[in-house]
Amino acid sequence: MSFVVAQSHFIFGVRTGVRNNLCFFDEQTVVFPSGNSCVCFNTVQRWQRFISGSERSQGMRAMTISSNRRYLAVSDYGERATVTVFDLQHEQGRKRKILSAGDMSVQEFICIAFSPDSKYLIGLTEGPEWMLILWLWEKHKLLATLKTPNTNNPVTQVSFNPYNNTQLCVSGTGVFKLFRYSEGALKQSSVAKVESINFLCHTWMSEHRVIAGTDTGRLLVFESGDLRREISMTSVQGQSARQVEVKKIKDANVDEGPSVPSITAILSYSKGFACSRGPGTVFLFEQTDESGYRKTREIKIPLDAYCSGVTLAEYQQIDTICFSPAEETLAISTNRGQLYSVSLSSVDMNKEDKLHFELLSQSFHSSSITGLSICIRKPLVATCSLDRSVRIWNYETKVLELYKEFQEEAYSVALHPTGLFILVGFSDRLRLMNLLIDDIRTFKEFTVRSCRECAFSNGGHMFAAVNGNIIQIYSVTSFDNILNLKGHNGKVCQIEWSLDDSRVVSCGVDGAVYEWNTQSGKRESESVLKSCSYTGVAFSSDCKTILAVGTDLTLKEIQDCQVLREVPADETAHTALAVSHSGRVVFTGTSSGTVRAIKYPLPIQKEWITYQAHSGPVTKMVITYDDQFLLTVSEDGCLLIWKIIDKEGRGLKSNKHIVHTEEILITKSDLEEKTQHMLEMKMRLEELQMENEYQLRLKDMNYNEKLRELSDNFVQQIGTLKTSQQAMKTEMEKQECENQQNSAELIMKHSKELKDLELSYSQKLIVEHEKYQDLEQKHQRMLEDYEKQLKSAEDRKIQAVEELTKMYEAKLQEKTQLLAQFISLQKRIDDRSADINKLKQERQRLLGLIRSLESDIEDLKRQISGHEKTSQDKDHIILCLKRKNQELEKLKFVLEFQLNELKQKTEPLQHDISVKKERISQLEEELIQTDKSNAQLKLTVSELKLKLKTRDKEMCKESQKVKDLETHLQRLKSDLHNCVSFIQEPKTLKDNIQMIYTRYVQQTERVERTNADDTVQKAVRHQCDRQERTVNGLKMRLVKSAEEHEKVYAKIMKENMTLIAEINELRKELHLARTQAKDVKAQLALLKKPKKSQPILEEAAYQDPKQLGVS
């Protein structure tokens, strides 16, 4: 079985208290300290690369990046302070050098800086000595050290002159000095009298100018180390309101923000400089002339929209300012551990009058994190902190999903397994809240004060909360207190549920580990060790044993009230632990901020892997349900996500198949507001479309009229220009003839002058050559004489030395034989030494004579070289002109290459625009086809309606006929009834029957006809029913087609909107590309002009080379 390891994946948080804790590596990547590492964060692709700190470090104090943005230097404090230099171009951030102060005892470097060429590194140590240490860091060589004389005045910043590798500037309280490195030491070059001024920061503007910011909000300009003037700071609108708000915050006992508008950070860039003034405000200054600066922009940190009460989001003190390499982005870091940025491109600067910072990635915790919890149905993790905020993170997308700030401090947090509810323990009570789409709202409160630990059961139907030394179990459905688990004598530190929710394990500062039954409320097992204060407890993966850590520096495995195994103690204490669901590894967090991976079953010896993680004690840690990620939080306010893999780099295989849901909660009122807002926006969109169409029509009318006027004017101008062109042509022909004659005359004159100059210069060269040969002969003779004299002098010297050696050897022999004559021999030795001194003097005299002769030779050589230079000036000038021509041709080639690249960039953009236009035309054709089909359907519907009307009329006629027949029948019946009364009178009966016959005989024929036409009426009715059915079917089809048409129309409208937005963006890019192409063409035109003037310079060089050489 391969051992499981953890790999740093992503971190949320910034480490405060580090000097220059934010810098750009490139346009998209920033570097900042977080935990015990430096993080390279790509803001576009959202990936992080970790540069781990040193193991023995107690924390970072300062960091800096080189001017070429390749090297990163980090200072760590401890028993012996060190500065580590990393190579950022290496994938793992390889360590290049580790620098120290040598034999000197230095605990920390509060400020470090690279030289402009990245060869030197300067470090400023902490007081009371305030020492400067200069390294040649690539060779690991300490070049110079210097102690500041005034130990009472703290020094805050040191920096290199960006235009000079050897000049430094140091500033602090009553200190502003310039130093220069020369002759192996740091020497003070200038001191300004600023004893009463507290400088917080400074920046170099030019080779001799430095601007410094003070704690009273003043900007002072120094020239060559002397105070010259002060830059005026215009008053900020709304300053009084800010001061009133800060006073309110102070009265409410909230962390105080800076009341005095001090300048805590300043940095120069190509147009001027940027500085912070007061809380949450940055001013941009641009240079108006050589010595003047003007404030152009004011950028503020915006209000926090997720805060429920008083906040200090916009009153944060700005610690660091940095610009991207292309100076298109300005980024800052604050004392509350937040990172902000703003775009400084010309488009964005002209777009808005008031600029506001935006979060660089997400909002981070600014204080110790006290709670951590995950859920099973969503990839969410909840954290709470002493900064009064609760935050919901997504550990898969690495995004802050939701956060909210409250009035009280949050001590514990627990996510419901569904991820829709959260339980937070505040200082006043315990609150159960809903996680809505954009808010966290309370819907039930429990009277549990300062709940330091809470946890939902795995089923989600219960939760446990710690109330002092009592564990209370509540029902999530009824909110009733089901059980009270009593037994701990001290504060309970952690609780955890078993997988089946039948048991709960707890540990406390009283040294007790209890296992509780959640059905009966009784203790099933216990383990008490009063000498140990437990800080973390967890079930094993099979829930058969219990793992616990505490202040006795060991990791214990407990089963049935007995300690089964115990990992030996180490120097650092374990503060938290987490067990993988696969049961292969146990992770523990320590008081030093490190994370350890220990095999399970636990080893007997000290076998674990240690990872550098946080800069403070680890407070909580948890493993996700799929064993893919380890989450750790610490007192440094950082949330670190680890990826759990084996040694081969593969992720762990989980037995559980976890499905994440995407459901969210939203209230009915919020949904209605949003739908109402959408309807209003749709109405507004339609109104704007109508207005825009009307304005476009008006503009088209105006533009057509202007085009007609312009076309008429242009036609007239073309006619006048044609006439003037013909006149100009005739004049040009005349001038060409005259110029040809003049040029022929000038060519003849120039050729004659050249021939004369060649003859004169050739004669001069012959004379000078003869002189040169004579001087060479003289020089050779003198050299031969000097060599002979030197040889003779050397021979004499050798003979004298040999004679002296012989004499001294003889004297030494006499000395060994005759010790009694020591005094006389000593005198003789003195005499001989005097002779030797005389010989040495004579030798020095000869050497001086040789040097004088050599100087004469050099003078002769200089004369010869002077004659040679006069003849070579002409060739040198011609060569210089040729080199300039070559350089200009190279520049032309480079600019043409850049122009081709810009054309290549614009071609795909134009292709995209054409593709989008074709897509729009296709959609328009589809719309036309749908309109045609709708028109045809309307025509068929109208025809069917006409047919229905005709059928209705026929039905009315038939019903009228039926009614008439019924009336005739009733009359016939009445008449027959009357005839029955005359049955006794035959005559009258006959008359009445004849009258009835004459009256109703035609109507009976009609009735017979109607009986004969019953079959026809049935057929008509059948046809009417059939037509009604067809009409109903067509109506249904019409309704469906209308609905489909509306859907298609809405889809087309959305696609049109997206396409229009993309076309606008492409037009902007094409406009920028065209402007760049115009600039390049202008530069090419400027470069072509010197080429035209080049032959004139060559002619001038032929005529007067000496004057050109002087110029």
PDB file of C-alpha atoms in Angstrom, residues 210-382:
ATOM      1  CA  VAL A 210      13.170  61.535  -3.775  1.00  0.00           C
ATOM      2  CA  ILE A 211       9.590  62.083  -2.539  1.00  0.00           C
ATOM      3  CA  ALA A 212       8.838  61.034   1.047  1.00  0.00           C
ATOM      4  CA  GLY A 213       5.513  60.666   2.906  1.00  0.00           C
ATOM      5  CA  THR A 214       5.010  61.483   6.597  1.00  0.00           C
ATOM      6  CA  ASP A 215       2.611  60.453   9.341  1.00  0.00           C
ATOM      7  CA  THR A 216       0.895  63.875   9.095  1.00  0.00           C
ATOM      8  CA  GLY A 217      -0.015  63.496   5.414  1.00  0.00           C
ATOM      9  CA  ARG A 218       2.777  65.666   3.947  1.00  0.00           C
ATOM     10  CA  LEU A 219       4.635  64.951   0.685  1.00  0.00           C
ATOM     11  CA  LEU A 220       8.188  66.331   0.839  1.00  0.00           C
ATOM     12  CA  VAL A 221      10.505  66.579  -2.172  1.00  0.00           C
ATOM     13  CA  PHE A 222      14.256  66.093  -1.684  1.00  0.00           C
ATOM     14  CA  GLU A 223      16.846  67.038  -4.309  1.00  0.00           C
ATOM     15  CA  SER A 224      20.291  65.427  -3.811  1.00  0.00           C
ATOM     16  CA  GLY A 225      19.418  64.777  -0.171  1.00  0.00           C
ATOM     17  CA  ASP A 226      18.272  68.354   0.618  1.00  0.00           C
ATOM     18  CA  LEU A 227      14.654  69.295   1.402  1.00  0.00           C
ATOM     19  CA  ARG A 228      13.467  71.639  -1.357  1.00  0.00           C
ATOM     20  CA  ARG A 229       9.661  71.890  -1.297  1.00  0.00           C
ATOM     21  CA  GLU A 230       6.335  70.291  -0.364  1.00  0.00           C
ATOM     22  CA  ILE A 231       3.656  69.021  -2.749  1.00  0.00           C
ATOM     23  CA  SER A 232       0.240  70.476  -1.899  1.00  0.00           C
ATOM     24  CA  MET A 233      -2.536  67.958  -1.195  1.00  0.00           C
ATOM     25  CA  THR A 234      -5.976  69.210  -2.232  1.00  0.00           C
ATOM     26  CA  SER A 235      -8.851  68.600   0.190  1.00  0.00           C
ATOM     27  CA  VAL A 236     -10.930  65.501  -0.358  1.00  0.00           C
ATOM     28  CA  GLN A 237     -14.701  65.767  -0.621  1.00  0.00           C
ATOM     29  CA  GLY A 238     -16.542  64.008   2.115  1.00  0.00           C
ATOM     30  CA  GLN A 239     -13.603  64.071   4.537  1.00  0.00           C
ATOM     31  CA  SER A 240     -15.704  65.407   7.375  1.00  0.00           C
ATOM     32  CA  ALA A 241     -18.273  62.657   6.885  1.00  0.00           C
ATOM     33  CA  ARG A 242     -15.524  60.084   7.021  1.00  0.00           C
ATOM     34  CA  GLN A 243     -14.142  61.529  10.249  1.00  0.00           C
ATOM     35  CA  VAL A 244     -17.633  61.489  11.794  1.00  0.00           C
ATOM     36  CA  GLU A 245     -18.067  57.844  10.741  1.00  0.00           C
ATOM     37  CA  VAL A 246     -14.675  56.933  12.231  1.00  0.00           C
ATOM     38  CA  LYS A 247     -15.686  58.615  15.504  1.00  0.00           C
ATOM     39  CA  LYS A 248     -18.915  56.600  15.527  1.00  0.00           C
ATOM     40  CA  ILE A 249     -16.950  53.422  15.023  1.00  0.00           C
ATOM     41  CA  LYS A 250     -14.612  54.333  17.879  1.00  0.00           C
ATOM     42  CA  ASP A 251     -17.560  55.046  20.138  1.00  0.00           C
ATOM     43  CA  ALA A 252     -18.990  51.617  19.275  1.00  0.00           C
ATOM     44  CA  ASN A 253     -15.764  49.935  20.523  1.00  0.00           C
ATOM     45  CA  VAL A 254     -14.850  48.659  17.082  1.00  0.00           C
ATOM     46  CA  ASP A 255     -11.197  48.330  16.002  1.00  0.00           C
ATOM     47  CA  GLU A 256      -9.975  51.843  15.500  1.00  0.00           C
ATOM     48  CA  GLY A 257      -8.934  52.972  12.053  1.00  0.00           C
ATOM     49  CA  PRO A 258      -6.259  55.614  11.473  1.00  0.00           C
ATOM     50  CA  SER A 259      -7.708  59.040  12.302  1.00  0.00           C
ATOM     51  CA  VAL A 260      -4.774  61.117  10.939  1.00  0.00           C
ATOM     52  CA  PRO A 261      -4.505  60.983   7.122  1.00  0.00           C
ATOM     53  CA  SER A 262      -0.962  59.625   7.096  1.00  0.00           C
ATOM     54  CA  ILE A 263       0.883  58.513   3.957  1.00  0.00           C
ATOM     55  CA  THR A 264       1.750  54.878   4.592  1.00  0.00           C
ATOM     56  CA  ALA A 265       2.751  53.811   1.041  1.00  0.00           C
ATOM     57  CA  ILE A 266       4.158  55.564  -2.021  1.00  0.00           C
ATOM     58  CA  LEU A 267       5.462  54.311  -5.363  1.00  0.00           C
ATOM     59  CA  SER A 268       6.646  55.993  -8.573  1.00  0.00           C
ATOM     60  CA  TYR A 269       5.738  55.049 -12.147  1.00  0.00           C
ATOM     61  CA  SER A 270       6.368  56.457 -15.630  1.00  0.00           C
ATOM     62  CA  LYS A 271       3.783  59.279 -15.446  1.00  0.00           C
ATOM     63  CA  GLY A 272       4.335  60.282 -11.819  1.00  0.00           C
ATOM     64  CA  PHE A 273       3.630  58.509  -8.542  1.00  0.00           C
ATOM     65  CA  ALA A 274       0.839  56.983  -6.448  1.00  0.00           C
ATOM     66  CA  CYS A 275       0.477  57.394  -2.700  1.00  0.00           C
ATOM     67  CA  SER A 276      -2.009  56.487   0.008  1.00  0.00           C
ATOM     68  CA  ARG A 277      -3.463  59.275   2.094  1.00  0.00           C
ATOM     69  CA  GLY A 278      -5.717  58.345   4.934  1.00  0.00           C
ATOM     70  CA  PRO A 279      -7.872  55.240   5.222  1.00  0.00           C
ATOM     71  CA  GLY A 280      -8.746  53.413   2.015  1.00  0.00           C
ATOM     72  CA  THR A 281      -7.687  56.181  -0.389  1.00  0.00           C
ATOM     73  CA  VAL A 282      -4.985  56.326  -3.082  1.00  0.00           C
ATOM     74  CA  PHE A 283      -4.040  59.483  -5.008  1.00  0.00           C
ATOM     75  CA  LEU A 284      -2.462  59.455  -8.471  1.00  0.00           C
ATOM     76  CA  PHE A 285      -0.082  62.327  -9.259  1.00  0.00           C
ATOM     77  CA  GLU A 286       1.251  63.143 -12.726  1.00  0.00           C
ATOM     78  CA  GLN A 287       4.313  65.224 -13.517  1.00  0.00           C
ATOM     79  CA  THR A 288       3.413  68.543 -15.162  1.00  0.00           C
ATOM     80  CA  ASP A 289       6.959  69.847 -15.694  1.00  0.00           C
ATOM     81  CA  GLU A 290      10.469  69.087 -14.460  1.00  0.00           C
ATOM     82  CA  SER A 291       9.635  69.908 -10.843  1.00  0.00           C
ATOM     83  CA  GLY A 292       5.819  70.087 -10.603  1.00  0.00           C
ATOM     84  CA  TYR A 293       3.212  67.417  -9.847  1.00  0.00           C
ATOM     85  CA  ARG A 294      -0.577  67.546 -10.127  1.00  0.00           C
ATOM     86  CA  LYS A 295      -3.178  65.255  -8.532  1.00  0.00           C
ATOM     87  CA  THR A 296      -5.202  63.586 -11.317  1.00  0.00           C
ATOM     88  CA  ARG A 297      -7.139  60.728  -9.730  1.00  0.00           C
ATOM     89  CA  GLU A 298      -8.545  59.649  -6.391  1.00  0.00           C
ATOM     90  CA  ILE A 299      -9.229  55.920  -5.953  1.00  0.00           C
ATOM     91  CA  LYS A 300     -11.154  54.587  -2.943  1.00  0.00           C
ATOM     92  CA  ILE A 301     -11.953  51.225  -1.437  1.00  0.00           C
ATOM     93  CA  PRO A 302     -15.749  50.759  -1.841  1.00  0.00           C
ATOM     94  CA  LEU A 303     -18.255  50.000   0.895  1.00  0.00           C
ATOM     95  CA  ASP A 304     -18.796  46.390   1.942  1.00  0.00           C
ATOM     96  CA  ALA A 305     -22.221  45.334   0.609  1.00  0.00           C
ATOM     97  CA  TYR A 306     -22.336  42.164   2.758  1.00  0.00           C
ATOM     98  CA  CYS A 307     -21.938  43.874   6.121  1.00  0.00           C
ATOM     99  CA  SER A 308     -24.978  44.070   8.365  1.00  0.00           C
ATOM    100  CA  GLY A 309     -23.649  46.871  10.562  1.00  0.00           C
ATOM    101  CA  VAL A 310     -20.647  49.131  11.125  1.00  0.00           C
ATOM    102  CA  THR A 311     -17.579  48.066   9.135  1.00  0.00           C
ATOM    103  CA  LEU A 312     -14.041  49.233   8.523  1.00  0.00           C
ATOM    104  CA  ALA A 313     -13.867  47.985   4.915  1.00  0.00           C
ATOM    105  CA  GLU A 314     -13.283  51.452   3.467  1.00  0.00           C
ATOM    106  CA  TYR A 315     -11.191  52.600   6.453  1.00  0.00           C
ATOM    107  CA  GLN A 316      -8.403  50.077   5.967  1.00  0.00           C
ATOM    108  CA  GLN A 317      -4.833  51.276   6.108  1.00  0.00           C
ATOM    109  CA  ILE A 318      -2.962  50.662   2.858  1.00  0.00           C
ATOM    110  CA  ASP A 319       0.361  48.908   3.470  1.00  0.00           C
ATOM    111  CA  THR A 320       1.707  48.249  -0.034  1.00  0.00           C
ATOM    112  CA  ILE A 321       1.209  49.717  -3.524  1.00  0.00           C
ATOM    113  CA  CYS A 322       2.462  48.006  -6.689  1.00  0.00           C
ATOM    114  CA  PHE A 323       2.091  48.457 -10.453  1.00  0.00           C
ATOM    115  CA  SER A 324       1.978  45.767 -13.131  1.00  0.00           C
ATOM    116  CA  PRO A 325       4.950  45.705 -15.573  1.00  0.00           C
ATOM    117  CA  ALA A 326       2.933  47.516 -18.279  1.00  0.00           C
ATOM    118  CA  GLU A 327       1.468  49.909 -15.633  1.00  0.00           C
ATOM    119  CA  GLU A 328      -2.085  48.956 -16.667  1.00  0.00           C
ATOM    120  CA  THR A 329      -3.087  47.675 -13.201  1.00  0.00           C
ATOM    121  CA  LEU A 330      -2.609  49.139  -9.725  1.00  0.00           C
ATOM    122  CA  ALA A 331      -2.823  46.709  -6.796  1.00  0.00           C
ATOM    123  CA  ILE A 332      -2.755  47.342  -3.033  1.00  0.00           C
ATOM    124  CA  SER A 333      -2.707  45.346   0.190  1.00  0.00           C
ATOM    125  CA  THR A 334      -4.245  46.516   3.470  1.00  0.00           C
ATOM    126  CA  ASN A 335      -3.638  45.979   7.162  1.00  0.00           C
ATOM    127  CA  ARG A 336      -6.791  43.806   7.319  1.00  0.00           C
ATOM    128  CA  GLY A 337      -5.312  41.225   4.925  1.00  0.00           C
ATOM    129  CA  GLN A 338      -7.269  42.229   1.800  1.00  0.00           C
ATOM    130  CA  LEU A 339      -6.012  42.611  -1.791  1.00  0.00           C
ATOM    131  CA  TYR A 340      -7.535  45.150  -4.188  1.00  0.00           C
ATOM    132  CA  SER A 341      -6.790  46.221  -7.765  1.00  0.00           C
ATOM    133  CA  VAL A 342      -7.930  48.808 -10.291  1.00  0.00           C
ATOM    134  CA  SER A 343      -7.375  49.101 -14.045  1.00  0.00           C
ATOM    135  CA  LEU A 344      -5.371  52.138 -15.167  1.00  0.00           C
ATOM    136  CA  SER A 345      -5.778  51.651 -18.927  1.00  0.00           C
ATOM    137  CA  SER A 346      -6.708  54.722 -20.947  1.00  0.00           C
ATOM    138  CA  VAL A 347     -10.154  53.324 -21.789  1.00  0.00           C
ATOM    139  CA  ASP A 348     -11.070  52.657 -18.154  1.00  0.00           C
ATOM    140  CA  MET A 349      -9.580  55.923 -16.921  1.00  0.00           C
ATOM    141  CA  ASN A 350     -11.666  57.963 -19.370  1.00  0.00           C
ATOM    142  CA  LYS A 351     -14.799  55.915 -18.723  1.00  0.00           C
ATOM    143  CA  GLU A 352     -15.359  56.776 -15.069  1.00  0.00           C
ATOM    144  CA  ASP A 353     -14.919  59.993 -13.172  1.00  0.00           C
ATOM    145  CA  LYS A 354     -14.631  58.228  -9.817  1.00  0.00           C
ATOM    146  CA  LEU A 355     -12.537  55.098  -9.631  1.00  0.00           C
ATOM    147  CA  HIS A 356     -13.029  52.384  -7.026  1.00  0.00           C
ATOM    148  CA  PHE A 357     -10.891  49.424  -6.137  1.00  0.00           C
ATOM    149  CA  GLU A 358     -12.117  45.890  -6.771  1.00  0.00           C
ATOM    150  CA  LEU A 359     -11.133  42.748  -4.904  1.00  0.00           C
ATOM    151  CA  LEU A 360      -8.148  41.098  -6.576  1.00  0.00           C
ATOM    152  CA  SER A 361      -9.502  37.596  -5.925  1.00  0.00           C
ATOM    153  CA  GLN A 362     -11.916  37.291  -2.949  1.00  0.00           C
ATOM    154  CA  SER A 363     -12.498  38.825   0.426  1.00  0.00           C
ATOM    155  CA  PHE A 364     -10.381  37.069   3.088  1.00  0.00           C
ATOM    156  CA  HIS A 365     -10.596  36.682   6.845  1.00  0.00           C
ATOM    157  CA  SER A 366      -8.667  39.362   8.722  1.00  0.00           C
ATOM    158  CA  SER A 367      -8.402  37.597  12.079  1.00  0.00           C
ATOM    159  CA  SER A 368      -8.081  34.135  13.619  1.00  0.00           C
ATOM    160  CA  ILE A 369     -10.417  31.491  12.126  1.00  0.00           C
ATOM    161  CA  THR A 370     -12.297  29.697  14.916  1.00  0.00           C
ATOM    162  CA  GLY A 371     -14.658  27.360  13.045  1.00  0.00           C
ATOM    163  CA  LEU A 372     -14.558  25.034  10.029  1.00  0.00           C
ATOM    164  CA  SER A 373     -17.243  22.727   8.596  1.00  0.00           C
ATOM    165  CA  ILE A 374     -18.161  20.908   5.361  1.00  0.00           C
ATOM    166  CA  CYS A 375     -21.306  19.226   3.986  1.00  0.00           C
ATOM    167  CA  ILE A 376     -21.866  16.097   1.897  1.00  0.00           C
ATOM    168  CA  ARG A 377     -24.303  17.323  -0.782  1.00  0.00           C
ATOM    169  CA  LYS A 378     -22.318  20.356  -1.962  1.00  0.00           C
ATOM    170  CA  PRO A 379     -18.602  21.149  -2.367  1.00  0.00           C
ATOM    171  CA  LEU A 380     -18.900  23.892   0.249  1.00  0.00           C
ATOM    172  CA  VAL A 381     -16.826  24.727   3.307  1.00  0.00           C
ATOM    173  CA  ALA A 382     -17.928  27.206   5.995  1.00  0.00           C
TER     174      ALA A 382
END
